[in-house]
Coordinates of C-alpha atoms in Angstrom, one line a residue:
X1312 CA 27.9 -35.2 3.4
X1313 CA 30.1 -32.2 3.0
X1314 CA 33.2 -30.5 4.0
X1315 CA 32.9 -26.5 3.4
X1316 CA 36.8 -25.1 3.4
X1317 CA 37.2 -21.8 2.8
X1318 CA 40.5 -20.4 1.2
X1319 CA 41.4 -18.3 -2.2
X1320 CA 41.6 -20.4 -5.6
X1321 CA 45.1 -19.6 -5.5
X1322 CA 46.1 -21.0 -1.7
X1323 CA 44.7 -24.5 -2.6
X1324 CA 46.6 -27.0 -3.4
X1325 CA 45.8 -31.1 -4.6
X1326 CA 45.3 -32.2 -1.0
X1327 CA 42.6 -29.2 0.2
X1328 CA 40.9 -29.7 -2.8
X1329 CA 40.5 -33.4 -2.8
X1330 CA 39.9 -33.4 1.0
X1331 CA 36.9 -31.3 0.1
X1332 CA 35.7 -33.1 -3.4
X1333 CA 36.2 -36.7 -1.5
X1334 CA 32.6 -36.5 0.9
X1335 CA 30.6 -35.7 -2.5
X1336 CA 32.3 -37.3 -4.9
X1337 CA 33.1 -41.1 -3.4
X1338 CA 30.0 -40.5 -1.4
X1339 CA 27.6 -40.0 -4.9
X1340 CA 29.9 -42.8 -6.7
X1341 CA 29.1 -45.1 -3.5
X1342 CA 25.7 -45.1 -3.3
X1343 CA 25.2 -44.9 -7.5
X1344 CA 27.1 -48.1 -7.2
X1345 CA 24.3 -50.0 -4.9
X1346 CA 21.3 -48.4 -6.7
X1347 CA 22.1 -48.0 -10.5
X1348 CA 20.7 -51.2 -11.4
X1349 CA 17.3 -50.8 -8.9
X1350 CA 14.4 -50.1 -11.9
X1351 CA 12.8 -48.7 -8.7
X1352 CA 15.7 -46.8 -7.6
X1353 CA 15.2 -42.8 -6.2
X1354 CA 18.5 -40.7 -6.0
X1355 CA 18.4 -37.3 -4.2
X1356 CA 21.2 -35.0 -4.0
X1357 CA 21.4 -32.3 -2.1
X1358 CA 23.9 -29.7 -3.1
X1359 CA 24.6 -26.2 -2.6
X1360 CA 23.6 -23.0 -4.6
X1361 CA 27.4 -22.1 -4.6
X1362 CA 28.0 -25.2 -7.5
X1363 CA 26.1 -22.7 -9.8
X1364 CA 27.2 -19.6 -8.8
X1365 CA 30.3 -19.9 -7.5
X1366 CA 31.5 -17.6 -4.5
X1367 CA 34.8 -16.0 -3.0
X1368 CA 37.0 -18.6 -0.9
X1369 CA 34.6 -21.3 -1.8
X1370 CA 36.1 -22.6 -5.3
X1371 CA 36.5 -26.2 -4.0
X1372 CA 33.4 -26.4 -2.6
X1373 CA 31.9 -25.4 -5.5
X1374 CA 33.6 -27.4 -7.5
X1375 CA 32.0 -30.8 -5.3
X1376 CA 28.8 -29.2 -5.6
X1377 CA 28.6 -28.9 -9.4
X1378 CA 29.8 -32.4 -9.6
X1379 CA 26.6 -33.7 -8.2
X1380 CA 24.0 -31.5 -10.4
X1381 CA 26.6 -33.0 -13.4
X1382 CA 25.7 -36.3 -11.8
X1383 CA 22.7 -35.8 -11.6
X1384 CA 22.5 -35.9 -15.5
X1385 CA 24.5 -38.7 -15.9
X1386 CA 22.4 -40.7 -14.0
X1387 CA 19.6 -39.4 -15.6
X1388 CA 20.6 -40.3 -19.4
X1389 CA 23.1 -44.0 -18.1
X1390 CA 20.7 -45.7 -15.5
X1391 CA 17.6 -46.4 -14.4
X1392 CA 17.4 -44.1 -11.4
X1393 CA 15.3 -41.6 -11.1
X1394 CA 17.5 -38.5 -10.6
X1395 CA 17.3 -35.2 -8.5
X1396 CA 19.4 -32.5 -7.5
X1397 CA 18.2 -29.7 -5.5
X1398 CA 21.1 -26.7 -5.1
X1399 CA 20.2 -25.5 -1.5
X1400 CA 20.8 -21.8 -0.4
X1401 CA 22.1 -21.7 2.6
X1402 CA 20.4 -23.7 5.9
X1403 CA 18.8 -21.8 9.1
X1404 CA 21.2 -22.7 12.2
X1405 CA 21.6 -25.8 11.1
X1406 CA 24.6 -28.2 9.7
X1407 CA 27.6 -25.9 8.4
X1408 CA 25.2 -22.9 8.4
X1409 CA 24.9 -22.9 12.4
X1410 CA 26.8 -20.1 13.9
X1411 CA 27.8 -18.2 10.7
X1412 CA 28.4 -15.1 11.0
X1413 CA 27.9 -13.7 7.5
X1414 CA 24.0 -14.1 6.9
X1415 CA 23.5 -10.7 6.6
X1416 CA 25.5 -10.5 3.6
X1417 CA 24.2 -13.6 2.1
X1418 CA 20.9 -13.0 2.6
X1419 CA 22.0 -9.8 0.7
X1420 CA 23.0 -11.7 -2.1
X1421 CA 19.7 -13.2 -2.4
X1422 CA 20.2 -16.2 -0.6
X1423 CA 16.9 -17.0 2.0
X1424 CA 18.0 -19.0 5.2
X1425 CA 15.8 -22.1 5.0
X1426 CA 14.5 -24.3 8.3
X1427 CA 14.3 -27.7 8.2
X1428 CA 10.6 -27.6 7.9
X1429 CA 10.5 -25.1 4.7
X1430 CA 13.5 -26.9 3.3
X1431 CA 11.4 -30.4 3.7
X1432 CA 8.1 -28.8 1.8
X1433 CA 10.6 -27.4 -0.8
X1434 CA 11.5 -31.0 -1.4
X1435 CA 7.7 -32.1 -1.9
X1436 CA 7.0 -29.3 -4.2
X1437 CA 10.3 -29.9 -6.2
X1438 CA 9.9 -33.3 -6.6
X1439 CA 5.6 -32.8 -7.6
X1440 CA 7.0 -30.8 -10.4
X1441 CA 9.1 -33.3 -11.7
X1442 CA 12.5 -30.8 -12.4
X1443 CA 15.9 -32.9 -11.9
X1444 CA 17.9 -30.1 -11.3
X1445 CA 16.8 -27.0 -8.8
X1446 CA 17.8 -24.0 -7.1
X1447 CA 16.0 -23.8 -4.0
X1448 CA 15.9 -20.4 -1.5
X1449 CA 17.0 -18.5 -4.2
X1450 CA 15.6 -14.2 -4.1
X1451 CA 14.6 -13.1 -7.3
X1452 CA 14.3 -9.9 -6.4
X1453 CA 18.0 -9.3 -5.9
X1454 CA 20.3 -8.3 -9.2
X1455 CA 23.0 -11.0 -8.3
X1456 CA 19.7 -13.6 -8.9
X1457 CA 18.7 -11.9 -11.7
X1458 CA 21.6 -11.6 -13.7
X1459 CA 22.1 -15.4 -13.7
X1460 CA 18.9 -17.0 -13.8
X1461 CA 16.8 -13.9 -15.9
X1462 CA 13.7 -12.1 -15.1
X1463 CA 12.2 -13.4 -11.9
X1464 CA 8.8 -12.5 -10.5
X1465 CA 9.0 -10.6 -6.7
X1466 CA 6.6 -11.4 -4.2
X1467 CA 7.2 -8.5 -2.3
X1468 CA 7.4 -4.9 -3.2
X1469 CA 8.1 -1.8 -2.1
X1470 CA 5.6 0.8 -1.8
X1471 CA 4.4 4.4 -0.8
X1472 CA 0.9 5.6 -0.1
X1473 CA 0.1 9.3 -0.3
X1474 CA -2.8 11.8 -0.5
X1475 CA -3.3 14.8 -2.4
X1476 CA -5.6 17.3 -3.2
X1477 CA -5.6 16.6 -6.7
X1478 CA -5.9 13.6 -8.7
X1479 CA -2.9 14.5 -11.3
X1480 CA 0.1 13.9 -9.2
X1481 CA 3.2 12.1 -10.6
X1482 CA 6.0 11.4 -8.6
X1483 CA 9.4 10.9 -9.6
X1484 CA 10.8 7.1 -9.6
X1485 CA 12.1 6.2 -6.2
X1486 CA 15.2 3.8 -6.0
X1487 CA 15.9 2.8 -2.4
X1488 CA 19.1 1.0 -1.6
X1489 CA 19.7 -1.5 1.6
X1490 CA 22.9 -1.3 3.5
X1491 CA 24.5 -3.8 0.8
X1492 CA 23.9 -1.1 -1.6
X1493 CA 20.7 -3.8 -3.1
X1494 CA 18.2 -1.5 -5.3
X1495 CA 14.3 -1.7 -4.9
X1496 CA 12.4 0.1 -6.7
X1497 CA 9.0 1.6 -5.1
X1498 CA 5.9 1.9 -6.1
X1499 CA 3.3 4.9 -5.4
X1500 CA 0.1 4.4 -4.9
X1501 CA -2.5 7.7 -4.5
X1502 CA -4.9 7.4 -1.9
X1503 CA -8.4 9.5 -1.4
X1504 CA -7.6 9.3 2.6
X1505 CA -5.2 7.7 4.5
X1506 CA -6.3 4.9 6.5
X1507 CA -6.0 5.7 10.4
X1508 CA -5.8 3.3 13.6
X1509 CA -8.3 4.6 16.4
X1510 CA -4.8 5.5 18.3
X1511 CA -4.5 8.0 15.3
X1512 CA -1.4 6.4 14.0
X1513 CA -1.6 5.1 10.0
X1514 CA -3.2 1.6 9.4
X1515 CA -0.6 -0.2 7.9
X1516 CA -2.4 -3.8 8.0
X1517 CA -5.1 -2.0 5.8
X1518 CA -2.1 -0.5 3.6
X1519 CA -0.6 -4.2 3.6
X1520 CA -4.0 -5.5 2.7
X1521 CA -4.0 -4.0 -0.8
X1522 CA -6.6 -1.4 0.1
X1523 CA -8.0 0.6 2.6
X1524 CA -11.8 -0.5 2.0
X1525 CA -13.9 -2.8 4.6
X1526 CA -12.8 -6.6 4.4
X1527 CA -15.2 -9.4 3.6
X1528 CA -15.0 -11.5 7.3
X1529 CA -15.1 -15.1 7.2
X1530 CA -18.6 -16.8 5.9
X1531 CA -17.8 -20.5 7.7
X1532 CA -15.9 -22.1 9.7
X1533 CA -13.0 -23.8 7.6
X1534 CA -12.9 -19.6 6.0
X1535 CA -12.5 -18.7 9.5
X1536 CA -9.6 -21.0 10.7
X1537 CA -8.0 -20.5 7.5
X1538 CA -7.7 -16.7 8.0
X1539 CA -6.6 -17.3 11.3
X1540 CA -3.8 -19.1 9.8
X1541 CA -3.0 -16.3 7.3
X1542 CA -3.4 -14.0 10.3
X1543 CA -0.8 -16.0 12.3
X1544 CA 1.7 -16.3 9.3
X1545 CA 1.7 -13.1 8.3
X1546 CA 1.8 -11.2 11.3
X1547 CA -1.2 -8.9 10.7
X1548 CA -4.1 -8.1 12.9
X1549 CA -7.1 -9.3 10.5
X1550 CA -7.5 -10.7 7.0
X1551 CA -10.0 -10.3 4.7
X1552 CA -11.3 -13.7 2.8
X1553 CA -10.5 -11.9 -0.6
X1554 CA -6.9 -10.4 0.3
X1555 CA -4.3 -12.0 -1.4
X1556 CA -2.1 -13.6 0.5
X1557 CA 1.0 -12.4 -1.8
X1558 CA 0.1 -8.4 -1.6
X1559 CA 0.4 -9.1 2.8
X1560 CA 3.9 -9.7 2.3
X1561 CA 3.7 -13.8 1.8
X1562 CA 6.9 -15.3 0.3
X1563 CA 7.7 -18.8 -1.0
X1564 CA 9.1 -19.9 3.1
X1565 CA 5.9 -18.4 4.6
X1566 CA 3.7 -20.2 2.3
X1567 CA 5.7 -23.5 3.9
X1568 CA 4.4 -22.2 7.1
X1569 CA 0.8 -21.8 5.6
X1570 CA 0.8 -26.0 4.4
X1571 CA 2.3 -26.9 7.8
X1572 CA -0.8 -25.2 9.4
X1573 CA -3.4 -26.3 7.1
X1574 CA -2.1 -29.6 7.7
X1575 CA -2.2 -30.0 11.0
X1576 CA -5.6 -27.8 11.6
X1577 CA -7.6 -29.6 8.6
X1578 CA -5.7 -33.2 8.7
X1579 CA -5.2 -32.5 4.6
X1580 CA -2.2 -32.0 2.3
X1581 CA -1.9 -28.8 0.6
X1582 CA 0.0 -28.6 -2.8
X1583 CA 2.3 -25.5 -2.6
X1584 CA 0.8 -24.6 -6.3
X1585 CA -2.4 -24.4 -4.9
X1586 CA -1.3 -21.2 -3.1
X1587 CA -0.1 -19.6 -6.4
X1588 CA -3.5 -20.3 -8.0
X1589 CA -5.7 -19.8 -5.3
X1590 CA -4.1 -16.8 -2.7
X1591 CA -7.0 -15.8 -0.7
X1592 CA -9.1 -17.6 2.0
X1593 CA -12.0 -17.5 -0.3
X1594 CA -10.8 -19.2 -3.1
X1595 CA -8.1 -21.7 -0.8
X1596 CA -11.2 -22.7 1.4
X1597 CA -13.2 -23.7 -2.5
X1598 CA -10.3 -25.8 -2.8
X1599 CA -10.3 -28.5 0.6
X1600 CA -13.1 -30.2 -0.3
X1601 CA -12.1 -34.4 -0.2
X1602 CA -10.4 -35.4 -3.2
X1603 CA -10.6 -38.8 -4.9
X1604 CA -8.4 -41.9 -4.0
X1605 CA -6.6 -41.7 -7.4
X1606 CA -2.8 -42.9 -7.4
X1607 CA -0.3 -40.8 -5.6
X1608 CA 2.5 -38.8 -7.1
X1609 CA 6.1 -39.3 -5.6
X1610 CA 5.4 -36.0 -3.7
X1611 CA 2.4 -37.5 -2.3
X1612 CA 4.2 -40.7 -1.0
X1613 CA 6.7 -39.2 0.7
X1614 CA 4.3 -36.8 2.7
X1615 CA 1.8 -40.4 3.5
X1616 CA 5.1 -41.8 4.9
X1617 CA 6.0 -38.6 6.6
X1618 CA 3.1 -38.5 8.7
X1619 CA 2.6 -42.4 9.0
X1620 CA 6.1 -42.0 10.7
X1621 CA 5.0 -39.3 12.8
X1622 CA 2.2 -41.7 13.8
X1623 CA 4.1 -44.5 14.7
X1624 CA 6.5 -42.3 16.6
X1625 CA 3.2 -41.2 18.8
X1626 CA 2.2 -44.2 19.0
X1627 CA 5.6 -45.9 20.3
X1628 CA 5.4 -42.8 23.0

């Protein structure tokens, strides 16, 4: 529940800031009143990015979003719940988010529009890793991210190929700036020749690929679908089984997209992690062999009931 009022700090008096605080607040008290003494009990709030960072017009709801990471650690250290808060960024067309008319500027800010399916699979992997309190959607890339959370890791980067007759060229650092005034740096990268389509235009899936040598095709079948996957994610014309997945432009909400195909084309789960350890087709495909019957994590619950929900639901049709 939520109630997202936007007006300056200074405009707001008692009764627009308790009309928004009241959904969160009494809501959270209310249902940490019927669980607190379930041993069993699961609490999940979900809150917004803007109770840690704050934004322009939005002190209020702010203010009801901190409340409910604060809560969060209450209920963590006074009860027997088992606690999480996950800070949202901002929803794709969806709730409060549908219609607005500012995502440009947000996404700007580093804030990633999230679907209900890659917001859902953020929930698995936040809750396999056992953090109470997350920020989920966030860009690391972008300074405003940066400067409150410290040094964050890209996936994507900026860069320029080039040729040359010689080997010892330097060029000067290249800053590049969005139309939010957002720095990236870019990267040059010296090639022998530039790769070229048979239209003569430049190769840029073999640019994207890390490298303009031959790719390593599929060896099997479960490499094959899997690149097909890749392929389809990504938006590139062929993938190699040793490209890495990261270097053709993947991000955390594409790798959602990645599970949710493995899923249905193999009828397995796939930990997010296992993406970050294992980027390629070659080393992803090692890693779907059956697994043991060994007890199941929350994560892994919730995704058994997920689909035995989606089964009854086929059934009942």
């Amino acid at each position: 529940a939520g109630v997202l009022h936007e007006q300056l700090l200074l405009a707001e008096t008692e009764e627009t800031v308790a009309k928004v605080l009241r959904p969160k607040v009494l809501g959270t008290w209310a249902l940490h009143q019927l669980l607190k003494d379930n041993e069993d009990g699961l609490f999940i709030h979900f809150a917004s990015v803007n109770g840690f960072f704050g934004g322009m017009s939005v002190g209020a709801y702010a203010a009801a979003n901190s409340f409910q990471t604060a809560f969060c650690n209450y209920q963590k250290t006074h009860s027997c719940l088992e606690s999480y808060c996950l800070a949202w960024s901002m929803w794709d067309e969806v709730g409060m988010s549908r219609g607005y008319q500012m995502k440009e500027l947000t996404r700007a800010k580093g804030y990633y529009g999230i679907s209900p399916l890659q917001g859902m699979y953020s929930l698995l992997a936040g809750l396999s890793h056992g953090e109470n309190n997350l920020l989920v959607g966030l860009d690391g890339s972008k300074a405003m991210i940066q400067a409150s959370v410290g040094e964050c890791e890209s996936l994507q980067q900026l860069t320029g190929y080039f040729t040359a007759g010689t080997s010892q060229v330097k060029l000067p650092e290249c800053l590049v700036y969005d139309r939010f005034g957002q720095p990236t740096h870019c990267q040059w990268e010296q090639l022998e020749v530039m790769p070229i389509t048979d239209t003569g235009e430049v190769d840029r899936d073999q640019l994207m690929g890390g490298g303009v040598g031959e790719r390593t095709q599929p060896r099997n079948e479960t490499e094959r679908q899997l690149a097909a996957i890749f392929q389809e994610v990504l938006g590139v014309s062929s993938v190699g089984i040793h490209d890495n997945f990261f270097e053709l432009r993947g991000d955390s909400l594409k790798m959602t997209q990645v599970v949710s195909r493995v899923r249905e084309t193999f009828n397995e789960e796939l930990a997010l992690s296992w993406l970050f350890e294992s980027p390629t087709v070659a080393k992803l495909s090692d890693r779907l062999a059956p697994t043991g019957n060994g007890s199941l994590s929350l994560a892994q619950q919730l995704q058994t009931a997920s689909k035995n929900q989606e089964n009854r639901e086929e059934i009942e049709l």
